PDB file of C-alpha atoms in Angstrom:
ATOM      1  CA  UNK A  12      -0.026   0.004   0.022  1.00 90.00           C
ATOM      2  CA  UNK A  13       2.954   2.311  -0.370  1.00 94.00           C
ATOM      3  CA  UNK A  14       4.378   1.947   3.200  1.00 96.00           C
ATOM      4  CA  UNK A  15       7.897   0.821   3.676  1.00 96.00           C
ATOM      5  CA  UNK A  16       9.108  -1.963   6.015  1.00 97.00           C
ATOM      6  CA  UNK A  17      12.705  -1.396   7.502  1.00 97.00           C
ATOM      7  CA  UNK A  18      14.501  -4.149   9.254  1.00 96.00           C
ATOM      8  CA  UNK A  19      16.707  -3.212  12.177  1.00 96.00           C
ATOM      9  CA  UNK A  20      19.458  -5.708  13.150  1.00 95.00           C
ATOM     10  CA  UNK A  21      18.714  -5.532  16.838  1.00 95.00           C
ATOM     11  CA  UNK A  22      15.280  -7.191  16.349  1.00 96.00           C
ATOM     12  CA  UNK A  23      12.810  -4.606  15.269  1.00 97.00           C
ATOM     13  CA  UNK A  24      10.847  -4.007  12.044  1.00 98.00           C
ATOM     14  CA  UNK A  25       9.658  -0.475  11.535  1.00 98.00           C
ATOM     15  CA  UNK A  26       6.819   0.925   9.272  1.00 97.00           C
ATOM     16  CA  UNK A  27       7.665   4.087   7.287  1.00 97.00           C
ATOM     17  CA  UNK A  28       4.658   5.761   5.570  1.00 97.00           C
ATOM     18  CA  UNK A  29       5.298   8.146   2.720  1.00 97.00           C
ATOM     19  CA  UNK A  30       7.385  10.346   2.296  1.00 97.00           C
ATOM     20  CA  UNK A  31       9.584   7.939   4.396  1.00 97.00           C
ATOM     21  CA  UNK A  32      11.146  10.390   6.765  1.00 95.00           C
ATOM     22  CA  UNK A  33       9.600   9.282  10.075  1.00 96.00           C
ATOM     23  CA  UNK A  34       8.689   5.691  11.205  1.00 96.00           C
ATOM     24  CA  UNK A  35       5.481   4.969  12.929  1.00 97.00           C
ATOM     25  CA  UNK A  36       5.735   5.016  16.786  1.00 96.00           C
ATOM     26  CA  UNK A  37       4.744   1.441  17.186  1.00 96.00           C
ATOM     27  CA  UNK A  38       7.046  -1.174  15.513  1.00 97.00           C
ATOM     28  CA  UNK A  39       5.586  -3.632  13.082  1.00 98.00           C
ATOM     29  CA  UNK A  40       7.564  -6.346  14.942  1.00 98.00           C
ATOM     30  CA  UNK A  41       9.617  -6.237  18.082  1.00 97.00           C
ATOM     31  CA  UNK A  42      11.654  -9.487  18.778  1.00 97.00           C
ATOM     32  CA  UNK A  43      12.594  -9.891  22.483  1.00 94.00           C
ATOM     33  CA  UNK A  44      14.562 -13.098  22.392  1.00 97.00           C
ATOM     34  CA  UNK A  45      17.106 -12.116  19.722  1.00 97.00           C
ATOM     35  CA  UNK A  46      20.842 -12.824  19.572  1.00 97.00           C
ATOM     36  CA  UNK A  47      23.379 -10.012  20.094  1.00 93.00           C
ATOM     37  CA  UNK A  48      26.748 -11.671  19.903  1.00 90.00           C
ATOM     38  CA  UNK A  49      29.354  -9.809  17.857  1.00 85.00           C
ATOM     39  CA  UNK A  50      28.091  -7.389  15.257  1.00 87.00           C
ATOM     40  CA  UNK A  51      25.983  -9.665  12.977  1.00 93.00           C
ATOM     41  CA  UNK A  52      23.433 -11.448  15.131  1.00 97.00           C
ATOM     42  CA  UNK A  53      19.888 -10.190  14.991  1.00 97.00           C
ATOM     43  CA  UNK A  54      17.229  -9.954  12.384  1.00 97.00           C
ATOM     44  CA  UNK A  55      18.344  -9.965   8.766  1.00 97.00           C
ATOM     45  CA  UNK A  56      15.442  -9.888   6.305  1.00 98.00           C
ATOM     46  CA  UNK A  57      11.658  -9.708   5.840  1.00 98.00           C
ATOM     47  CA  UNK A  58       9.413 -10.910   3.036  1.00 98.00           C
ATOM     48  CA  UNK A  59       5.649 -10.643   2.517  1.00 98.00           C
ATOM     49  CA  UNK A  60       3.699 -13.775   1.504  1.00 98.00           C
ATOM     50  CA  UNK A  61       2.549 -13.579  -2.116  1.00 97.00           C
ATOM     51  CA  UNK A  62      -0.976 -13.673  -0.673  1.00 97.00           C
ATOM     52  CA  UNK A  63      -0.237 -11.185   2.090  1.00 97.00           C
ATOM     53  CA  UNK A  64      -3.381  -9.061   1.245  1.00 96.00           C
ATOM     54  CA  UNK A  65      -5.612 -11.997   2.221  1.00 96.00           C
ATOM     55  CA  UNK A  66      -3.617 -14.106   4.645  1.00 97.00           C
ATOM     56  CA  UNK A  67      -1.415 -11.325   6.285  1.00 98.00           C
ATOM     57  CA  UNK A  68       1.485 -13.690   6.561  1.00 98.00           C
ATOM     58  CA  UNK A  69       5.111 -12.448   6.436  1.00 98.00           C
ATOM     59  CA  UNK A  70       8.469 -14.153   7.032  1.00 98.00           C
ATOM     60  CA  UNK A  71      11.551 -13.042   9.039  1.00 98.00           C
ATOM     61  CA  UNK A  72      15.058 -14.589   9.345  1.00 98.00           C
ATOM     62  CA  UNK A  73      16.801 -13.883  12.639  1.00 98.00           C
ATOM     63  CA  UNK A  74      19.186 -15.293  15.256  1.00 98.00           C
ATOM     64  CA  UNK A  75      17.408 -16.396  18.396  1.00 97.00           C
ATOM     65  CA  UNK A  76      18.958 -15.283  21.638  1.00 97.00           C
ATOM     66  CA  UNK A  77      18.267 -18.446  23.675  1.00 97.00           C
ATOM     67  CA  UNK A  78      18.846 -21.018  22.332  1.00 97.00           C
ATOM     68  CA  UNK A  79      21.355 -19.098  20.158  1.00 98.00           C
ATOM     69  CA  UNK A  80      20.194 -20.410  16.838  1.00 98.00           C
ATOM     70  CA  UNK A  81      19.399 -19.037  13.377  1.00 98.00           C
ATOM     71  CA  UNK A  82      15.721 -19.322  12.527  1.00 98.00           C
ATOM     72  CA  UNK A  83      13.193 -18.600   9.701  1.00 98.00           C
ATOM     73  CA  UNK A  84       9.699 -17.836  11.004  1.00 98.00           C
ATOM     74  CA  UNK A  85       6.219 -16.966   9.754  1.00 98.00           C
ATOM     75  CA  UNK A  86       4.317 -14.248  11.503  1.00 98.00           C
ATOM     76  CA  UNK A  87       0.784 -12.847  10.956  1.00 98.00           C
ATOM     77  CA  UNK A  88       0.194  -9.135  10.678  1.00 98.00           C
ATOM     78  CA  UNK A  89      -2.860  -7.622  12.400  1.00 98.00           C
ATOM     79  CA  UNK A  90      -5.950  -6.489  10.447  1.00 96.00           C
ATOM     80  CA  UNK A  91      -4.614  -2.998   9.720  1.00 95.00           C
ATOM     81  CA  UNK A  92      -1.187  -4.241   8.825  1.00 95.00           C
ATOM     82  CA  UNK A  93       0.288  -1.973  11.388  1.00 95.00           C
ATOM     83  CA  UNK A  94       1.700  -4.558  13.707  1.00 97.00           C
ATOM     84  CA  UNK A  95       1.933  -8.290  14.372  1.00 98.00           C
ATOM     85  CA  UNK A  96      -0.464 -10.546  16.111  1.00 98.00           C
ATOM     86  CA  UNK A  97       0.919 -11.659  19.442  1.00 97.00           C
ATOM     87  CA  UNK A  98       1.855 -15.317  19.534  1.00 97.00           C
ATOM     88  CA  UNK A  99       1.518 -15.809  15.764  1.00 98.00           C
ATOM     89  CA  UNK A 100       5.155 -16.983  15.106  1.00 98.00           C
ATOM     90  CA  UNK A 101       5.460 -20.345  13.424  1.00 98.00           C
ATOM     91  CA  UNK A 102       8.989 -21.722  13.074  1.00 98.00           C
ATOM     92  CA  UNK A 103       9.769 -23.029   9.537  1.00 98.00           C
ATOM     93  CA  UNK A 104      13.489 -23.553   9.853  1.00 98.00           C
ATOM     94  CA  UNK A 105      16.023 -23.578  12.715  1.00 98.00           C
ATOM     95  CA  UNK A 106      19.698 -24.393  12.526  1.00 98.00           C
ATOM     96  CA  UNK A 107      20.509 -27.359  14.785  1.00 97.00           C
ATOM     97  CA  UNK A 108      23.762 -25.853  16.012  1.00 97.00           C
ATOM     98  CA  UNK A 109      24.678 -22.842  18.166  1.00 97.00           C
ATOM     99  CA  UNK A 110      25.219 -19.697  15.947  1.00 97.00           C
ATOM    100  CA  UNK A 111      28.553 -17.994  15.355  1.00 97.00           C
ATOM    101  CA  UNK A 112      28.837 -14.292  15.946  1.00 96.00           C
ATOM    102  CA  UNK A 113      29.048 -13.910  12.074  1.00 95.00           C
ATOM    103  CA  UNK A 114      28.260 -15.432   8.681  1.00 97.00           C
ATOM    104  CA  UNK A 115      24.554 -16.055   9.009  1.00 98.00           C
ATOM    105  CA  UNK A 116      23.286 -15.476   5.493  1.00 98.00           C
ATOM    106  CA  UNK A 117      19.574 -14.676   6.180  1.00 98.00           C
ATOM    107  CA  UNK A 118      18.176 -13.418   2.939  1.00 98.00           C
ATOM    108  CA  UNK A 119      14.534 -14.414   2.016  1.00 98.00           C
ATOM    109  CA  UNK A 120      12.710 -14.284  -1.359  1.00 98.00           C
ATOM    110  CA  UNK A 121       9.746 -15.845  -3.007  1.00 98.00           C
ATOM    111  CA  UNK A 122      10.102 -17.304  -6.416  1.00 98.00           C
ATOM    112  CA  UNK A 123       7.614 -17.467  -9.291  1.00 98.00           C
ATOM    113  CA  UNK A 124       7.063 -21.109  -8.299  1.00 98.00           C
ATOM    114  CA  UNK A 125       5.510 -19.897  -4.976  1.00 97.00           C
ATOM    115  CA  UNK A 126       8.454 -21.418  -3.056  1.00 98.00           C
ATOM    116  CA  UNK A 127      10.327 -19.754  -0.279  1.00 98.00           C
ATOM    117  CA  UNK A 128      14.075 -19.371  -0.820  1.00 98.00           C
ATOM    118  CA  UNK A 129      16.510 -18.377   1.909  1.00 98.00           C
ATOM    119  CA  UNK A 130      20.179 -18.301   2.438  1.00 98.00           C
ATOM    120  CA  UNK A 131      22.478 -19.386   5.212  1.00 98.00           C
ATOM    121  CA  UNK A 132      26.053 -18.557   5.997  1.00 98.00           C
ATOM    122  CA  UNK A 133      28.732 -21.050   7.029  1.00 98.00           C
ATOM    123  CA  UNK A 134      29.222 -19.474  10.505  1.00 98.00           C
ATOM    124  CA  UNK A 135      33.000 -19.402   9.887  1.00 96.00           C
ATOM    125  CA  UNK A 136      33.071 -23.281   9.558  1.00 98.00           C
ATOM    126  CA  UNK A 137      34.134 -23.086   5.809  1.00 98.00           C
ATOM    127  CA  UNK A 138      33.883 -26.872   5.219  1.00 98.00           C
ATOM    128  CA  UNK A 139      30.172 -26.955   6.181  1.00 98.00           C
ATOM    129  CA  UNK A 140      29.529 -25.061   2.887  1.00 98.00           C
ATOM    130  CA  UNK A 141      30.440 -28.273   0.978  1.00 98.00           C
ATOM    131  CA  UNK A 142      28.409 -30.705   3.146  1.00 98.00           C
ATOM    132  CA  UNK A 143      24.993 -31.724   2.049  1.00 98.00           C
ATOM    133  CA  UNK A 144      24.530 -32.969   5.601  1.00 98.00           C
ATOM    134  CA  UNK A 145      24.840 -29.399   6.959  1.00 98.00           C
ATOM    135  CA  UNK A 146      22.311 -26.557   6.395  1.00 98.00           C
ATOM    136  CA  UNK A 147      25.088 -23.964   6.452  1.00 98.00           C
ATOM    137  CA  UNK A 148      26.614 -22.056   3.430  1.00 98.00           C
ATOM    138  CA  UNK A 149      23.554 -22.772   1.323  1.00 98.00           C
ATOM    139  CA  UNK A 150      20.491 -21.605  -0.630  1.00 98.00           C
ATOM    140  CA  UNK A 151      17.372 -23.394   0.668  1.00 98.00           C
ATOM    141  CA  UNK A 152      14.011 -23.933  -0.903  1.00 98.00           C
ATOM    142  CA  UNK A 153      10.924 -24.789   1.025  1.00 98.00           C
ATOM    143  CA  UNK A 154       7.103 -24.584   0.770  1.00 98.00           C
ATOM    144  CA  UNK A 155       5.410 -21.774   2.599  1.00 96.00           C
ATOM    145  CA  UNK A 156       4.395 -24.086   5.397  1.00 97.00           C
ATOM    146  CA  UNK A 157       7.949 -25.247   5.909  1.00 97.00           C
ATOM    147  CA  UNK A 158       7.630 -28.625   4.174  1.00 98.00           C
ATOM    148  CA  UNK A 159      10.135 -29.738   1.442  1.00 98.00           C
ATOM    149  CA  UNK A 160       9.231 -29.619  -2.201  1.00 98.00           C
ATOM    150  CA  UNK A 161       9.440 -33.014  -3.802  1.00 97.00           C
ATOM    151  CA  UNK A 162      11.637 -31.751  -6.654  1.00 98.00           C
ATOM    152  CA  UNK A 163      14.434 -30.263  -4.488  1.00 98.00           C
ATOM    153  CA  UNK A 164      17.773 -31.477  -6.088  1.00 98.00           C
ATOM    154  CA  UNK A 165      19.317 -33.159  -2.948  1.00 98.00           C
ATOM    155  CA  UNK A 166      16.198 -34.473  -1.256  1.00 98.00           C
ATOM    156  CA  UNK A 167      16.772 -38.029  -0.062  1.00 97.00           C
ATOM    157  CA  UNK A 168      13.980 -38.570   2.510  1.00 93.00           C
ATOM    158  CA  UNK A 169      15.353 -40.543   5.363  1.00 94.00           C
ATOM    159  CA  UNK A 170      18.960 -40.190   3.990  1.00 97.00           C
ATOM    160  CA  UNK A 171      21.563 -37.963   5.512  1.00 98.00           C
ATOM    161  CA  UNK A 172      21.159 -34.819   3.257  1.00 98.00           C
ATOM    162  CA  UNK A 173      19.373 -31.626   4.406  1.00 98.00           C
ATOM    163  CA  UNK A 174      16.371 -31.916   2.098  1.00 98.00           C
ATOM    164  CA  UNK A 175      15.725 -28.234   1.873  1.00 98.00           C
ATOM    165  CA  UNK A 176      19.195 -27.425   0.161  1.00 98.00           C
ATOM    166  CA  UNK A 177      18.759 -25.921  -3.250  1.00 98.00           C
ATOM    167  CA  UNK A 178      22.395 -24.970  -3.926  1.00 98.00           C
ATOM    168  CA  UNK A 179      25.573 -25.025  -1.926  1.00 98.00           C
ATOM    169  CA  UNK A 180      29.196 -23.731  -1.652  1.00 98.00           C
ATOM    170  CA  UNK A 181      28.592 -20.231  -0.288  1.00 98.00           C
ATOM    171  CA  UNK A 182      30.321 -18.287   2.432  1.00 98.00           C
ATOM    172  CA  UNK A 183      27.985 -15.542   3.653  1.00 98.00           C
ATOM    173  CA  UNK A 184      25.239 -14.771   1.234  1.00 98.00           C
ATOM    174  CA  UNK A 185      23.525 -12.267   3.380  1.00 97.00           C
ATOM    175  CA  UNK A 186      21.539 -10.411   0.559  1.00 97.00           C
ATOM    176  CA  UNK A 187      19.596 -12.013  -2.283  1.00 98.00           C
ATOM    177  CA  UNK A 188      16.973 -10.765  -4.710  1.00 98.00           C
ATOM    178  CA  UNK A 189      14.464 -12.529  -6.961  1.00 98.00           C
ATOM    179  CA  UNK A 190      13.706 -10.816 -10.217  1.00 98.00           C
ATOM    180  CA  UNK A 191      10.159 -12.011 -11.025  1.00 97.00           C
ATOM    181  CA  UNK A 192      10.151 -10.876 -14.778  1.00 97.00           C
ATOM    182  CA  UNK A 193      13.217 -13.071 -15.522  1.00 98.00           C
ATOM    183  CA  UNK A 194      12.850 -15.816 -12.826  1.00 98.00           C
ATOM    184  CA  UNK A 195      16.449 -15.143 -11.668  1.00 98.00           C
ATOM    185  CA  UNK A 196      17.645 -15.311  -8.071  1.00 98.00           C
ATOM    186  CA  UNK A 197      20.678 -13.011  -7.535  1.00 98.00           C
ATOM    187  CA  UNK A 198      22.873 -13.809  -4.501  1.00 98.00           C
ATOM    188  CA  UNK A 199      25.762 -11.706  -3.263  1.00 98.00           C
ATOM    189  CA  UNK A 200      28.503 -13.755  -1.547  1.00 98.00           C
ATOM    190  CA  UNK A 201      31.294 -12.226   0.541  1.00 96.00           C
ATOM    191  CA  UNK A 202      34.846 -13.066  -0.188  1.00 95.00           C
ATOM    192  CA  UNK A 203      37.277 -14.770   2.146  1.00 94.00           C
ATOM    193  CA  UNK A 204      39.868 -13.355   4.519  1.00 91.00           C
ATOM    194  CA  UNK A 205      42.951 -13.957   2.373  1.00 90.00           C
ATOM    195  CA  UNK A 206      42.902 -10.471   0.970  1.00 86.00           C
ATOM    196  CA  UNK A 207      45.338 -11.317  -1.753  1.00 86.00           C
ATOM    197  CA  UNK A 208      43.064 -13.931  -3.359  1.00 89.00           C
ATOM    198  CA  UNK A 209      39.584 -13.112  -2.123  1.00 93.00           C
ATOM    199  CA  UNK A 210      36.881 -12.356  -4.532  1.00 95.00           C
ATOM    200  CA  UNK A 211      33.354 -10.754  -4.074  1.00 97.00           C
ATOM    201  CA  UNK A 212      30.715 -12.731  -5.998  1.00 97.00           C
ATOM    202  CA  UNK A 213      27.271 -12.218  -7.534  1.00 98.00           C
ATOM    203  CA  UNK A 214      25.831 -15.664  -8.157  1.00 98.00           C
ATOM    204  CA  UNK A 215      22.605 -16.930  -9.845  1.00 98.00           C
ATOM    205  CA  UNK A 216      20.648 -19.199  -7.667  1.00 98.00           C
ATOM    206  CA  UNK A 217      20.407 -22.469  -9.766  1.00 97.00           C
ATOM    207  CA  UNK A 218      19.077 -25.852  -8.602  1.00 98.00           C
ATOM    208  CA  UNK A 219      22.023 -28.145  -7.632  1.00 98.00           C
ATOM    209  CA  UNK A 220      24.662 -25.647  -8.135  1.00 98.00           C
ATOM    210  CA  UNK A 221      28.006 -25.685  -6.166  1.00 98.00           C
ATOM    211  CA  UNK A 222      29.635 -22.229  -6.042  1.00 98.00           C
ATOM    212  CA  UNK A 223      32.876 -23.561  -4.726  1.00 98.00           C
ATOM    213  CA  UNK A 224      33.583 -22.090  -1.328  1.00 98.00           C
ATOM    214  CA  UNK A 225      35.941 -22.745   0.394  1.00 98.00           C
ATOM    215  CA  UNK A 226      37.696 -24.606  -2.474  1.00 97.00           C
ATOM    216  CA  UNK A 227      37.521 -21.672  -4.906  1.00 96.00           C
ATOM    217  CA  UNK A 228      36.514 -17.958  -5.226  1.00 96.00           C
ATOM    218  CA  UNK A 229      35.532 -16.235  -8.442  1.00 96.00           C
ATOM    219  CA  UNK A 230      35.470 -17.965 -11.788  1.00 97.00           C
ATOM    220  CA  UNK A 231      35.924 -21.749 -11.258  1.00 97.00           C
ATOM    221  CA  UNK A 232      36.006 -24.952 -13.366  1.00 95.00           C
ATOM    222  CA  UNK A 233      33.092 -27.371 -13.823  1.00 94.00           C
ATOM    223  CA  UNK A 234      31.384 -28.889 -11.867  1.00 94.00           C
ATOM    224  CA  UNK A 235      31.800 -25.734  -9.849  1.00 98.00           C
ATOM    225  CA  UNK A 236      29.364 -22.962 -10.876  1.00 98.00           C
ATOM    226  CA  UNK A 237      31.149 -19.656 -11.559  1.00 98.00           C
ATOM    227  CA  UNK A 238      29.667 -16.432 -10.418  1.00 98.00           C
ATOM    228  CA  UNK A 239      28.092 -14.154 -13.201  1.00 98.00           C
ATOM    229  CA  UNK A 240      30.179 -11.448 -11.847  1.00 97.00           C
ATOM    230  CA  UNK A 241      33.158 -11.151  -9.331  1.00 97.00           C
ATOM    231  CA  UNK A 242      35.799  -8.622  -8.414  1.00 95.00           C
ATOM    232  CA  UNK A 243      38.906  -8.722  -6.024  1.00 93.00           C
ATOM    233  CA  UNK A 244      38.198  -8.049  -2.358  1.00 85.00           C
ATOM    234  CA  UNK A 245      41.091  -5.602  -2.357  1.00 79.00           C
ATOM    235  CA  UNK A 246      41.949  -5.217   1.348  1.00 77.00           C
ATOM    236  CA  UNK A 247      40.010  -5.842   4.474  1.00 75.00           C
ATOM    237  CA  UNK A 248      36.637  -4.409   5.614  1.00 75.00           C
ATOM    238  CA  UNK A 249      35.067  -4.647   2.184  1.00 80.00           C
ATOM    239  CA  UNK A 250      32.000  -6.674   1.255  1.00 91.00           C
ATOM    240  CA  UNK A 251      29.741  -7.146  -1.662  1.00 94.00           C
ATOM    241  CA  UNK A 252      26.090  -6.325  -0.600  1.00 95.00           C
ATOM    242  CA  UNK A 253      23.684  -7.895  -2.953  1.00 93.00           C
ATOM    243  CA  UNK A 254      21.206  -5.543  -4.434  1.00 95.00           C
ATOM    244  CA  UNK A 255      18.162  -5.406  -6.698  1.00 97.00           C
ATOM    245  CA  UNK A 256      17.008  -5.362 -10.303  1.00 98.00           C
ATOM    246  CA  UNK A 257      15.622  -1.914 -11.193  1.00 97.00           C
ATOM    247  CA  UNK A 258      12.056  -2.119 -12.821  1.00 95.00           C
ATOM    248  CA  UNK A 259      10.896   1.430 -12.236  1.00 94.00           C
ATOM    249  CA  UNK A 260      10.229   4.186 -14.677  1.00 92.00           C
ATOM    250  CA  UNK A 261      11.458   7.426 -12.999  1.00 94.00           C
ATOM    251  CA  UNK A 262      15.156   6.991 -13.840  1.00 94.00           C
ATOM    252  CA  UNK A 263      16.764   6.755 -17.204  1.00 95.00           C
ATOM    253  CA  UNK A 264      15.681   3.822 -19.570  1.00 94.00           C
ATOM    254  CA  UNK A 265      19.224   2.463 -19.576  1.00 94.00           C
ATOM    255  CA  UNK A 266      18.631   1.521 -15.875  1.00 96.00           C
ATOM    256  CA  UNK A 267      15.731  -0.640 -16.643  1.00 95.00           C
ATOM    257  CA  UNK A 268      16.429  -4.305 -15.965  1.00 96.00           C
ATOM    258  CA  UNK A 269      19.953  -3.513 -14.531  1.00 96.00           C
ATOM    259  CA  UNK A 270      21.111  -5.166 -11.321  1.00 97.00           C
ATOM    260  CA  UNK A 271      22.461  -2.666  -8.670  1.00 96.00           C
ATOM    261  CA  UNK A 272      24.628  -3.680  -5.799  1.00 96.00           C
TER     262      UNK A 272
END
């Protein structure tokens, strides 16, 4: 309806009505049991259900305070879409291990297939990104109710794989964007800490892809899936921040369909 939702890391979602200079006094969501270790624990992203206008469902990825675990939950907005119904949280995913201070991933996006895609970081355990038995360092794909689609590429039922995994081999993909007109999922992945070799990446989310971390960064050889764009990390305290595809009309036509990050 033209209002903007703004996520604050410390566990709050604010509503900004036009012209977006002052948030409403009452938060849309205020989490109380939220992680605070380091500088990266908290709430990372929010996404509205494709049927939000009728079901009032929305989704948030955050680090729980106690137990200290990453979590994806569904919440229900109130009848005026000005706040959240108390006690409406439904947990759809929770990491089975305690969280690191950093590298949580946490991006959420709905695909044209109606599935919910979300990313996870490897929590500074780089090897987990290559393990199909670990949920970390991955793109996941689930149904809106948290169940697993039958056509997920690594689903093995009672086998050892984490069935929700859609793609793997990522370090800290904390921003992703789904471009509905093209059906492309853009994922930004942060480079490693060896600054002489580290590469920042923009990856396309593709079923079954392995993006190579920690075995490679930047362009890689098959069966590794290369990023569509990468650039040198070039020193410390630098990070790609995944952006969006511009589909508006108020800026020059050359911007139309371009990915900004």
